[in-house]
mmCIF file of N, CA and C in Angstrom:
data_model
loop_
_atom_site.group_PDB
_atom_site.id
_atom_site.type_symbol
_atom_site.label_atom_id
_atom_site.label_comp_id
_atom_site.label_asym_id
_atom_site.label_seq_id
_atom_site.Cartn_x
_atom_site.Cartn_y
_atom_site.Cartn_z
ATOM 1 N N MET A 124 0.935 -1.387 0.113
ATOM 2 C CA MET A 124 0.125 0.116 0.363
ATOM 3 C C MET A 124 0.943 1.260 0.227
ATOM 4 N N ALA A 125 0.636 1.898 -0.951
ATOM 5 C CA ALA A 125 1.131 3.385 -1.458
ATOM 6 C C ALA A 125 0.875 4.176 0.286
ATOM 7 N N ILE A 126 2.321 5.183 0.497
ATOM 8 C CA ILE A 126 1.662 5.704 1.749
ATOM 9 C C ILE A 126 2.219 7.555 1.071
ATOM 10 N N SER A 127 0.842 8.200 1.342
ATOM 11 C CA SER A 127 0.950 9.780 1.029
ATOM 12 C C SER A 127 -0.045 10.191 2.011
ATOM 13 N N ARG A 128 0.298 12.082 1.682
ATOM 14 C CA ARG A 128 0.008 12.509 2.580
ATOM 15 C C ARG A 128 -1.781 12.318 2.590
ATOM 16 N N ASN A 129 -2.367 12.043 1.810
ATOM 17 C CA ASN A 129 -4.080 11.698 1.646
ATOM 18 C C ASN A 129 -4.507 10.577 2.042
ATOM 19 N N THR A 130 -3.445 9.560 2.395
ATOM 20 C CA THR A 130 -4.084 8.412 2.872
ATOM 21 C C THR A 130 -3.741 7.962 4.619
ATOM 22 N N PRO A 131 -5.070 8.064 4.997
ATOM 23 C CA PRO A 131 -5.040 7.677 6.339
ATOM 24 C C PRO A 131 -4.025 6.683 7.093
ATOM 25 N N ILE A 132 -3.506 6.795 8.389
ATOM 26 C CA ILE A 132 -2.539 5.899 8.860
ATOM 27 C C ILE A 132 -3.526 5.289 9.684
ATOM 28 N N ASP A 133 -3.221 3.722 9.503
ATOM 29 C CA ASP A 133 -4.112 3.039 10.465
ATOM 30 C C ASP A 133 -3.269 2.600 11.457
ATOM 31 N N PHE A 134 -3.444 3.484 12.674
ATOM 32 C CA PHE A 134 -2.805 3.622 14.033
ATOM 33 C C PHE A 134 -3.020 2.031 14.808
ATOM 34 N N GLU A 135 -4.092 1.365 14.412
ATOM 35 C CA GLU A 135 -4.460 0.335 15.232
ATOM 36 C C GLU A 135 -3.801 -0.887 14.384
ATOM 37 N N ARG A 136 -3.914 -1.115 13.740
ATOM 38 C CA ARG A 136 -3.362 -1.740 12.432
ATOM 39 C C ARG A 136 -1.530 -1.909 12.821
ATOM 40 N N ILE A 137 -0.916 -0.707 12.983
ATOM 41 C CA ILE A 137 0.401 -1.016 13.046
ATOM 42 C C ILE A 137 1.153 -1.012 14.373
ATOM 43 N N ALA A 138 -0.526 -0.868 15.201
ATOM 44 C CA ALA A 138 0.311 -1.082 16.982
ATOM 45 C C ALA A 138 -0.330 -2.658 17.000
ATOM 46 N N SER A 139 -1.047 -2.924 16.366
ATOM 47 C CA SER A 139 -1.058 -4.632 16.793
ATOM 48 C C SER A 139 -0.313 -5.436 15.916
ATOM 49 N N GLU A 140 0.079 -5.165 15.012
ATOM 50 C CA GLU A 140 1.370 -5.517 14.200
ATOM 51 C C GLU A 140 2.804 -5.743 15.019
ATOM 52 N N MET A 141 3.154 -4.606 15.592
ATOM 53 C CA MET A 141 3.980 -4.394 16.732
ATOM 54 C C MET A 141 3.789 -5.346 17.854
ATOM 55 N N ARG A 142 2.887 -5.289 18.571
ATOM 56 C CA ARG A 142 2.698 -5.887 19.907
ATOM 57 C C ARG A 142 3.637 -6.955 19.789
ATOM 58 N N PRO A 143 3.461 -8.075 19.235
ATOM 59 C CA PRO A 143 4.202 -8.983 19.371
ATOM 60 C C PRO A 143 5.432 -8.910 18.947
ATOM 61 N N ILE A 144 5.994 -7.945 18.193
ATOM 62 C CA ILE A 144 7.598 -8.257 18.390
ATOM 63 C C ILE A 144 8.209 -7.554 19.286
ATOM 64 N N ILE A 145 7.587 -6.616 20.093
ATOM 65 C CA ILE A 145 7.738 -6.042 21.884
ATOM 66 C C ILE A 145 7.939 -7.056 22.552
ATOM 67 N N ASP A 146 6.596 -7.784 22.328
ATOM 68 C CA ASP A 146 7.101 -8.996 23.592
ATOM 69 C C ASP A 146 7.712 -9.850 23.816
ATOM 70 N N ARG A 147 8.599 -10.064 22.905
ATOM 71 C CA ARG A 147 9.945 -10.685 22.991
ATOM 72 C C ARG A 147 10.694 -10.492 23.984
ATOM 73 N N TRP A 148 10.479 -8.963 24.109
ATOM 74 C CA TRP A 148 11.825 -8.189 24.867
ATOM 75 C C TRP A 148 11.253 -8.130 26.432
ATOM 76 N N TYR A 149 10.180 -8.777 26.640
ATOM 77 C CA TYR A 149 9.568 -9.069 28.332
ATOM 78 C C TYR A 149 10.197 -9.848 29.134
ATOM 79 N N ASN A 150 11.403 -9.709 29.914
ATOM 80 C CA ASN A 150 11.977 -11.021 30.104
ATOM 81 C C ASN A 150 11.629 -10.997 31.884
ATOM 82 N N ALA A 151 11.030 -10.254 32.374
ATOM 83 C CA ALA A 151 10.658 -10.411 34.321
ATOM 84 C C ALA A 151 9.202 -10.458 34.295
ATOM 85 N N THR A 152 8.791 -10.591 35.621
ATOM 86 C CA THR A 152 7.837 -11.066 35.829
ATOM 87 C C THR A 152 7.425 -9.794 36.921
ATOM 88 N N VAL A 153 6.042 -9.033 36.680
ATOM 89 C CA VAL A 153 5.580 -7.951 37.799
ATOM 90 C C VAL A 153 4.282 -7.915 38.034
ATOM 91 N N GLU A 154 3.957 -7.444 39.009
ATOM 92 C CA GLU A 154 2.777 -7.157 39.968
ATOM 93 C C GLU A 154 2.284 -5.852 39.985
ATOM 94 N N VAL A 155 1.407 -5.200 39.583
ATOM 95 C CA VAL A 155 0.907 -3.650 39.621
ATOM 96 C C VAL A 155 0.197 -3.582 40.914
ATOM 97 N N VAL A 156 0.294 -2.966 42.062
ATOM 98 C CA VAL A 156 -0.485 -3.026 43.195
ATOM 99 C C VAL A 156 -0.669 -1.680 43.567
ATOM 100 N N ASP A 157 -1.781 -1.770 44.532
ATOM 101 C CA ASP A 157 -2.602 -0.563 44.683
ATOM 102 C C ASP A 157 -2.331 -0.849 46.433
ATOM 103 N N PRO A 158 -1.243 -0.012 46.970
ATOM 104 C CA PRO A 158 -1.303 -0.051 48.175
ATOM 105 C C PRO A 158 -2.430 0.740 48.651
ATOM 106 N N ASN A 159 -3.009 1.323 48.287
ATOM 107 C CA ASN A 159 -4.493 1.774 49.361
ATOM 108 C C ASN A 159 -5.661 1.219 49.205
ATOM 109 N N THR A 160 -5.479 0.084 48.860
ATOM 110 C CA THR A 160 -6.497 -0.735 49.019
ATOM 111 C C THR A 160 -6.249 -2.177 49.783
ATOM 112 N N GLY A 161 -6.961 -3.129 50.342
ATOM 113 C CA GLY A 161 -6.493 -4.303 50.191
ATOM 114 C C GLY A 161 -7.214 -4.988 51.521
ATOM 115 N N ASP A 162 -7.149 -5.798 52.369
ATOM 116 C CA ASP A 162 -8.029 -6.638 52.978
ATOM 117 C C ASP A 162 -7.252 -6.957 54.508
ATOM 118 N N LEU A 163 -6.263 -5.728 54.574
ATOM 119 C CA LEU A 163 -5.591 -5.935 55.892
ATOM 120 C C LEU A 163 -6.210 -5.261 57.112
ATOM 121 N N SER A 164 -5.799 -6.433 58.084
ATOM 122 C CA SER A 164 -6.835 -6.380 59.479
ATOM 123 C C SER A 164 -5.692 -6.632 60.759
ATOM 124 N N TRP A 165 -6.459 -5.821 61.829
ATOM 125 C CA TRP A 165 -5.394 -5.388 62.835
ATOM 126 C C TRP A 165 -5.669 -6.532 64.042
ATOM 127 N N ASP A 166 -5.277 -7.532 64.529
ATOM 128 C CA ASP A 166 -5.578 -8.228 65.153
ATOM 129 C C ASP A 166 -4.522 -8.172 66.891
ATOM 130 N N ILE A 167 -5.387 -7.538 67.369
ATOM 131 C CA ILE A 167 -4.973 -6.679 68.486
ATOM 132 C C ILE A 167 -4.493 -8.049 70.235
ATOM 133 N N ALA A 168 -5.100 -9.404 69.646
ATOM 134 C CA ALA A 168 -4.539 -10.679 70.503
ATOM 135 C C ALA A 168 -2.926 -10.917 70.166
ATOM 136 N N THR A 169 -3.001 -10.945 68.797
ATOM 137 C CA THR A 169 -1.651 -11.515 68.400
ATOM 138 C C THR A 169 -0.497 -10.277 68.029
ATOM 139 N N ASN A 170 -1.255 -8.734 68.226
ATOM 140 C CA ASN A 170 -0.302 -7.370 67.519
ATOM 141 C C ASN A 170 0.597 -7.505 66.340
ATOM 142 N N SER A 171 -0.940 -8.159 65.517
ATOM 143 C CA SER A 171 -0.098 -8.694 64.359
ATOM 144 C C SER A 171 -1.557 -7.936 62.925
ATOM 145 N N TYR A 172 -0.717 -7.647 62.218
ATOM 146 C CA TYR A 172 -1.523 -7.645 60.676
ATOM 147 C C TYR A 172 -1.682 -8.854 60.120
ATOM 148 N N SER A 173 -3.014 -9.389 59.464
ATOM 149 C CA SER A 173 -2.940 -10.358 58.511
ATOM 150 C C SER A 173 -3.813 -10.019 57.177
ATOM 151 N N GLY A 174 -3.797 -10.743 56.338
ATOM 152 C CA GLY A 174 -4.439 -10.107 54.964
ATOM 153 C C GLY A 174 -3.333 -9.539 54.117
ATOM 154 N N ASP A 175 -3.665 -8.959 52.866
ATOM 155 C CA ASP A 175 -2.788 -8.455 52.066
ATOM 156 C C ASP A 175 -3.303 -6.530 52.157
ATOM 157 N N ALA A 176 -1.840 -5.976 52.069
ATOM 158 C CA ALA A 176 -2.256 -4.561 52.412
ATOM 159 C C ALA A 176 -2.454 -4.274 50.949
ATOM 160 N N ALA A 177 -2.459 -4.501 49.880
ATOM 161 C CA ALA A 177 -2.032 -4.008 48.339
ATOM 162 C C ALA A 177 -3.536 -4.854 47.645
ATOM 163 N N THR A 178 -4.149 -4.335 46.778
ATOM 164 C CA THR A 178 -4.580 -5.369 45.670
ATOM 165 C C THR A 178 -3.962 -5.123 44.821
ATOM 166 N N SER A 179 -3.936 -6.238 43.787
ATOM 167 C CA SER A 179 -3.449 -6.472 42.470
ATOM 168 C C SER A 179 -4.223 -5.847 41.379
ATOM 169 N N VAL A 180 -3.785 -4.892 40.701
ATOM 170 C CA VAL A 180 -4.180 -4.321 39.775
ATOM 171 C C VAL A 180 -3.947 -4.911 38.209
ATOM 172 N N TRP A 181 -2.918 -5.476 37.989
ATOM 173 C CA TRP A 181 -2.083 -6.138 37.195
ATOM 174 C C TRP A 181 -1.170 -7.107 36.993
ATOM 175 N N SER A 182 -1.078 -8.231 36.472
ATOM 176 C CA SER A 182 0.262 -9.007 36.529
ATOM 177 C C SER A 182 0.477 -9.575 35.320
ATOM 178 N N GLY A 183 1.827 -9.619 35.082
ATOM 179 C CA GLY A 183 2.311 -10.521 33.850
ATOM 180 C C GLY A 183 3.522 -9.919 33.376
ATOM 181 N N LYS A 184 4.519 -10.189 32.300
ATOM 182 C CA LYS A 184 5.958 -10.257 31.672
ATOM 183 C C LYS A 184 6.080 -8.590 31.477
ATOM 184 N N ALA A 185 7.335 -8.031 32.154
ATOM 185 C CA ALA A 185 7.567 -6.584 31.865
ATOM 186 C C ALA A 185 9.313 -7.090 31.300
ATOM 187 N N ARG A 186 9.539 -5.578 30.736
ATOM 188 C CA ARG A 186 11.069 -5.151 30.754
ATOM 189 C C ARG A 186 11.155 -4.126 31.604
ATOM 190 N N ILE A 187 12.567 -4.132 32.585
ATOM 191 C CA ILE A 187 12.634 -3.387 33.291
ATOM 192 C C ILE A 187 14.127 -2.784 32.708
ATOM 193 N N GLN A 188 13.862 -1.244 32.767
ATOM 194 C CA GLN A 188 14.960 -0.618 32.207
ATOM 195 C C GLN A 188 15.089 0.612 32.900
ATOM 196 N N PRO A 189 16.387 0.678 33.641
ATOM 197 C CA PRO A 189 16.671 1.884 34.276
ATOM 198 C C PRO A 189 17.067 3.435 33.344
ATOM 199 N N VAL A 190 17.030 4.458 33.837
ATOM 200 C CA VAL A 190 16.558 5.681 33.102
ATOM 201 C C VAL A 190 17.898 6.524 33.567
ATOM 202 N N ARG A 191 18.870 6.766 32.409
ATOM 203 C CA ARG A 191 19.945 7.575 32.982
ATOM 204 C C ARG A 191 19.501 8.902 33.057
ATOM 205 N N THR A 192 19.402 9.179 33.885
ATOM 206 C CA THR A 192 19.388 10.649 34.650
ATOM 207 C C THR A 192 19.486 10.981 35.894
ATOM 208 N N ALA A 193 19.665 12.151 36.248
ATOM 209 C CA ALA A 193 20.187 12.730 37.567
ATOM 210 C C ALA A 193 19.489 12.103 38.386
ATOM 211 N N SER A 194 20.154 11.617 39.755
ATOM 212 C CA SER A 194 19.260 11.067 40.978
ATOM 213 C C SER A 194 18.028 12.063 41.295
ATOM 214 N N LEU A 195 16.907 11.557 41.978
ATOM 215 C CA LEU A 195 16.211 12.592 42.345
ATOM 216 C C LEU A 195 16.074 13.367 43.833
ATOM 217 N N PRO A 196 15.993 14.462 44.236
ATOM 218 C CA PRO A 196 16.518 15.057 45.414
ATOM 219 C C PRO A 196 15.415 14.393 46.483
ATOM 220 N N ASP A 197 15.640 13.920 47.652
ATOM 221 C CA ASP A 197 15.026 13.611 48.699
ATOM 222 C C ASP A 197 14.428 15.023 49.513
ATOM 223 N N GLY A 198 13.334 16.143 49.534
ATOM 224 C CA GLY A 198 13.375 17.329 50.086
ATOM 225 C C GLY A 198 14.060 18.013 49.506
ATOM 226 N N GLU A 199 14.731 18.375 50.524
ATOM 227 C CA GLU A 199 16.062 19.536 49.659
ATOM 228 C C GLU A 199 17.352 19.090 49.831
ATOM 229 N N VAL A 200 17.274 17.857 49.730
ATOM 230 C CA VAL A 200 18.626 16.976 50.046
ATOM 231 C C VAL A 200 18.865 16.171 48.772
ATOM 232 N N TYR A 201 20.156 16.113 48.321
ATOM 233 C CA TYR A 201 20.094 15.444 47.179
ATOM 234 C C TYR A 201 21.022 13.757 47.523
ATOM 235 N N ASN A 202 19.722 12.930 46.808
ATOM 236 C CA ASN A 202 19.890 11.176 47.296
ATOM 237 C C ASN A 202 20.167 10.559 45.973
ATOM 238 N N PRO A 203 21.181 10.418 46.113
ATOM 239 C CA PRO A 203 21.959 9.751 44.656
ATOM 240 C C PRO A 203 21.558 8.263 44.966
ATOM 241 N N SER A 204 20.682 7.363 45.838
ATOM 242 C CA SER A 204 20.118 6.353 46.278
ATOM 243 C C SER A 204 18.770 6.224 45.234
ATOM 244 N N ILE A 205 17.851 7.234 44.937
ATOM 245 C CA ILE A 205 16.650 7.154 43.989
ATOM 246 C C ILE A 205 16.790 7.339 42.958
ATOM 247 N N GLN A 206 16.439 5.914 42.083
ATOM 248 C CA GLN A 206 17.015 6.012 40.775
ATOM 249 C C GLN A 206 15.916 5.900 40.176
ATOM 250 N N SER A 207 15.627 6.474 38.647
ATOM 251 C CA SER A 207 14.605 6.602 38.003
ATOM 252 C C SER A 207 14.615 5.290 37.384
ATOM 253 N N VAL A 208 13.535 4.278 36.824
ATOM 254 C CA VAL A 208 13.422 3.388 36.209
ATOM 255 C C VAL A 208 12.200 3.169 35.316
ATOM 256 N N ARG A 209 12.114 2.733 34.410
ATOM 257 C CA ARG A 209 11.050 2.398 33.325
ATOM 258 C C ARG A 209 10.748 1.100 32.917
ATOM 259 N N ILE A 210 9.642 0.456 33.490
ATOM 260 C CA ILE A 210 9.151 -0.515 33.463
ATOM 261 C C ILE A 210 8.235 -0.932 32.282
ATOM 262 N N GLN A 211 8.078 -1.662 31.074
ATOM 263 C CA GLN A 211 7.406 -1.660 30.283
ATOM 264 C C GLN A 211 6.560 -2.659 30.101
ATOM 265 N N VAL A 212 5.162 -2.348 29.881
ATOM 266 C CA VAL A 212 3.972 -3.765 30.343
ATOM 267 C C VAL A 212 3.261 -4.093 28.694
ATOM 268 N N PRO A 213 2.987 -5.377 28.290
ATOM 269 C CA PRO A 213 1.983 -5.480 27.182
ATOM 270 C C PRO A 213 0.890 -4.267 27.175
ATOM 271 N N TYR A 214 0.281 -4.051 26.196
ATOM 272 C CA TYR A 214 -0.691 -3.092 26.688
ATOM 273 C C TYR A 214 -1.787 -4.189 26.510
ATOM 274 N N ASP A 215 -2.950 -3.121 27.305
ATOM 275 C CA ASP A 215 -4.006 -4.587 27.659
ATOM 276 C C ASP A 215 -5.381 -3.121 28.089
ATOM 277 N N SER A 216 -6.134 -3.265 27.119
ATOM 278 C CA SER A 216 -7.256 -1.905 27.160
ATOM 279 C C SER A 216 -8.161 -2.150 28.346
ATOM 280 N N THR A 217 -7.819 -3.664 28.782
ATOM 281 C CA THR A 217 -9.174 -3.925 29.864
ATOM 282 C C THR A 217 -8.598 -3.189 31.447
ATOM 283 N N VAL A 218 -7.389 -2.770 31.225
ATOM 284 C CA VAL A 218 -6.888 -2.583 32.806
ATOM 285 C C VAL A 218 -7.387 -0.930 32.534
ATOM 286 N N ASP A 219 -8.026 -0.827 34.101
ATOM 287 C CA ASP A 219 -7.871 0.635 34.301
ATOM 288 C C ASP A 219 -6.752 1.733 34.366
ATOM 289 N N TYR A 220 -7.125 2.976 34.916
ATOM 290 C CA TYR A 220 -5.661 3.949 34.616
ATOM 291 C C TYR A 220 -4.680 3.634 35.836
ATOM 292 N N ILE A 221 -3.574 3.277 35.509
ATOM 293 C CA ILE A 221 -2.873 3.009 36.514
ATOM 294 C C ILE A 221 -2.205 4.388 36.960
ATOM 295 N N ARG A 222 -2.332 4.501 38.204
ATOM 296 C CA ARG A 222 -2.029 6.052 38.872
ATOM 297 C C ARG A 222 -0.807 5.719 39.586
ATOM 298 N N PRO A 223 -0.192 7.105 39.450
ATOM 299 C CA PRO A 223 0.620 7.494 40.243
ATOM 300 C C PRO A 223 0.904 7.413 42.050
ATOM 301 N N GLY A 224 1.586 6.876 42.458
ATOM 302 C CA GLY A 224 1.806 6.043 43.833
ATOM 303 C C GLY A 224 1.239 4.688 43.902
ATOM 304 N N MET A 225 0.987 4.074 42.722
ATOM 305 C CA MET A 225 0.899 2.335 42.607
ATOM 306 C C MET A 225 2.426 2.208 42.897
ATOM 307 N N SER A 226 2.502 0.711 43.196
ATOM 308 C CA SER A 226 3.744 -0.080 43.284
ATOM 309 C C SER A 226 3.835 -1.010 42.155
ATOM 310 N N VAL A 227 4.905 -1.380 42.023
ATOM 311 C CA VAL A 227 5.487 -2.727 41.395
ATOM 312 C C VAL A 227 6.122 -3.706 41.888
ATOM 313 N N ARG A 228 5.800 -4.628 41.843
ATOM 314 C CA ARG A 228 6.364 -6.164 42.409
ATOM 315 C C ARG A 228 6.908 -6.760 41.608
ATOM 316 N N VAL A 229 8.499 -7.022 41.883
ATOM 317 C CA VAL A 229 9.152 -7.937 40.912
ATOM 318 C C VAL A 229 8.983 -9.494 41.387
ATOM 319 N N SER A 230 8.259 -10.322 40.738
ATOM 320 C CA SER A 230 8.602 -11.725 41.491
ATOM 321 C C SER A 230 9.332 -12.268 40.867
ATOM 322 N N ASP A 231 10.049 -12.375 39.238
ATOM 323 C CA ASP A 231 11.102 -13.019 38.520
ATOM 324 C C ASP A 231 11.620 -12.035 37.832
ATOM 325 N N ALA A 232 12.908 -11.713 38.019
ATOM 326 C CA ALA A 232 13.776 -10.509 37.349
ATOM 327 C C ALA A 232 14.487 -11.087 36.560
ATOM 328 N N GLY A 233 14.720 -12.162 35.669
ATOM 329 C CA GLY A 233 15.357 -12.747 35.085
ATOM 330 C C GLY A 233 16.739 -13.060 35.966
ATOM 331 N N GLU A 234 17.720 -12.714 35.122
ATOM 332 C CA GLU A 234 19.571 -12.878 35.556
ATOM 333 C C GLU A 234 19.630 -11.914 36.594
ATOM 334 N N ILE A 235 18.651 -10.652 36.667
ATOM 335 C CA ILE A 235 19.186 -9.528 37.534
ATOM 336 C C ILE A 235 18.675 -10.403 39.022
ATOM 337 N N HIS A 236 19.068 -10.941 40.032
ATOM 338 C CA HIS A 236 17.912 -11.246 40.901
ATOM 339 C C HIS A 236 17.347 -10.243 41.867
ATOM 340 N N TYR A 237 18.061 -9.245 42.155
ATOM 341 C CA TYR A 237 18.120 -8.760 42.945
ATOM 342 C C TYR A 237 16.699 -7.352 42.682
ATOM 343 N N LEU A 238 16.431 -7.326 41.789
ATOM 344 C CA LEU A 238 15.404 -6.714 41.259
ATOM 345 C C LEU A 238 14.379 -6.705 41.827
ATOM 346 N N ALA A 239 14.019 -8.141 42.340
ATOM 347 C CA ALA A 239 13.048 -8.836 43.110
ATOM 348 C C ALA A 239 12.821 -8.285 44.684
ATOM 349 N N ASP A 240 14.149 -7.278 45.265
ATOM 350 C CA ASP A 240 14.250 -7.171 46.474
ATOM 351 C C ASP A 240 13.946 -5.295 46.374
ATOM 352 N N LEU A 241 13.978 -4.952 45.368
ATOM 353 C CA LEU A 241 13.367 -3.817 45.329
ATOM 354 C C LEU A 241 11.791 -3.248 45.538
ATOM 355 N N GLU A 242 12.037 -1.717 45.826
ATOM 356 C CA GLU A 242 10.391 -1.327 45.911
ATOM 357 C C GLU A 242 10.213 0.094 44.905
ATOM 358 N N PHE A 243 9.451 -0.461 43.989
ATOM 359 C CA PHE A 243 9.089 0.537 42.827
ATOM 360 C C PHE A 243 7.948 1.486 42.810
ATOM 361 N N THR A 244 7.925 2.457 43.054
ATOM 362 C CA THR A 244 6.828 3.370 43.138
ATOM 363 C C THR A 244 6.732 4.206 41.662
ATOM 364 N N ILE A 245 5.370 3.943 40.910
ATOM 365 C CA ILE A 245 5.130 4.861 39.950
ATOM 366 C C ILE A 245 4.873 5.903 39.788
ATOM 367 N N ARG A 246 5.679 6.522 39.132
ATOM 368 C CA ARG A 246 5.644 8.446 39.122
ATOM 369 C C ARG A 246 4.393 8.952 37.948
ATOM 370 N N SER A 247 4.391 7.774 36.575
ATOM 371 C CA SER A 247 3.633 8.306 35.992
ATOM 372 C C SER A 247 3.309 6.716 35.179
ATOM 373 N N ALA A 248 2.341 7.197 34.561
ATOM 374 C CA ALA A 248 1.918 6.071 33.503
ATOM 375 C C ALA A 248 1.085 6.520 32.512
ATOM 376 N N VAL A 249 1.311 7.592 31.968
ATOM 377 C CA VAL A 249 0.504 8.167 30.851
ATOM 378 C C VAL A 249 1.150 7.827 29.548
ATOM 379 N N ASN A 250 0.388 7.060 28.719
ATOM 380 C CA ASN A 250 1.080 6.241 27.583
ATOM 381 C C ASN A 250 0.078 7.285 26.128
ATOM 382 N N SER A 251 0.853 6.824 25.082
ATOM 383 C CA SER A 251 0.851 7.485 23.761
ATOM 384 C C SER A 251 -0.423 7.172 23.180
ATOM 385 N N SER A 252 -1.270 7.639 22.470
ATOM 386 C CA SER A 252 -2.685 7.306 22.082
ATOM 387 C C SER A 252 -2.832 6.051 21.280
ATOM 388 N N TYR A 253 -1.660 5.404 20.789
ATOM 389 C CA TYR A 253 -2.031 4.428 19.946
ATOM 390 C C TYR A 253 -0.567 3.537 20.552
ATOM 391 N N GLY A 254 -0.362 3.442 21.932
ATOM 392 C CA GLY A 254 0.653 2.646 22.389
ATOM 393 C C GLY A 254 0.974 0.990 21.912
ATOM 394 N N TRP A 255 2.188 0.925 21.640
ATOM 395 C CA TRP A 255 2.401 -0.653 21.636
ATOM 396 C C TRP A 255 2.649 -1.474 22.792
ATOM 397 N N ASN A 256 3.005 -0.328 23.622
ATOM 398 C CA ASN A 256 3.064 -1.144 25.151
ATOM 399 C C ASN A 256 2.679 0.120 26.241
ATOM 400 N N THR A 257 2.482 -0.507 27.365
ATOM 401 C CA THR A 257 2.507 0.448 28.649
ATOM 402 C C THR A 257 3.941 0.737 29.289
ATOM 403 N N THR A 258 3.982 2.200 29.497
ATOM 404 C CA THR A 258 5.206 2.684 30.073
ATOM 405 C C THR A 258 4.902 2.869 31.283
ATOM 406 N N LEU A 259 5.281 2.541 32.321
ATOM 407 C CA LEU A 259 5.492 2.758 33.773
ATOM 408 C C LEU A 259 6.604 3.483 34.304
ATOM 409 N N GLU A 260 6.689 4.842 34.581
ATOM 410 C CA GLU A 260 7.738 5.983 34.862
ATOM 411 C C GLU A 260 7.902 5.749 36.099
ATOM 412 N N CYS A 261 8.850 5.058 36.767
ATOM 413 C CA CYS A 261 9.045 4.580 38.280
ATOM 414 C C CYS A 261 10.267 5.047 39.057
ATOM 415 N N ASP A 262 10.119 5.501 40.484
ATOM 416 C CA ASP A 262 10.989 5.649 41.072
ATOM 417 C C ASP A 262 11.474 4.501 41.878
ATOM 418 N N VAL A 263 12.876 4.289 42.429
ATOM 419 C CA VAL A 263 13.391 2.707 43.117
ATOM 420 C C VAL A 263 13.871 3.483 44.490
ATOM 421 N N ASP A 264 14.069 3.293 45.391
ATOM 422 C CA ASP A 264 15.193 3.696 46.767
ATOM 423 C C ASP A 264 15.856 2.414 46.520
ATOM 424 N N LEU A 265 17.093 2.439 46.224
ATOM 425 C CA LEU A 265 18.563 1.821 45.917
ATOM 426 C C LEU A 265 18.641 0.924 47.448
ATOM 427 N N ARG A 266 18.606 1.693 48.081
ATOM 428 C CA ARG A 266 18.643 1.638 49.829
ATOM 429 C C ARG A 266 17.756 0.193 50.201
ATOM 430 N N SER A 267 16.484 0.154 49.584
ATOM 431 C CA SER A 267 15.824 -1.041 49.975
ATOM 432 C C SER A 267 16.014 -2.487 49.684
ATOM 433 N N VAL A 268 17.265 -2.443 48.870
ATOM 434 C CA VAL A 268 17.740 -3.869 48.718
ATOM 435 C C VAL A 268 18.361 -4.516 49.724
ATOM 436 N N SER A 269 17.385 -5.936 50.182
ATOM 437 C CA SER A 269 17.769 -6.395 51.449
ATOM 438 C C SER A 269 18.832 -6.964 52.142
ATOM 439 N N ASP A 270 19.619 -7.349 50.571
ATOM 440 C CA ASP A 270 20.908 -7.571 50.980
ATOM 441 C C ASP A 270 22.468 -6.616 50.884
ATOM 442 N N GLY A 271 21.835 -5.490 50.938
ATOM 443 C CA GLY A 271 23.024 -4.860 51.013
ATOM 444 C C GLY A 271 23.385 -3.879 49.999
#
């Protein structure tokens, strides 16, 4: 099909053609959770919580990529341990809006095992009008790694 300025671009067709190609790059397994919901309850007798403090919004394959930017300030203090990270997940039109403040849990990080020990907080999840995937811009506190 010839392309000219008078030929409409079929964005949906392009996106549906590209999505399987991008799927090959997803090598981690993640879960997007809303930490503000859940069924957490306090047991006064045992002095502990039971249940899950977060509700799963989406889970599946993902690509985790650090973003080469300056570290983010923590208040007014420069904090080099807070790193920006881009997490890309397959486009899913059935998923509601993923909001800033939600978290990403990594259950399988592929070859980089310590990614499963990090706490990712979503900063932005606004995407293209014809996205091939969903991009989650996150912050991660590198001090949250349990083994150092």
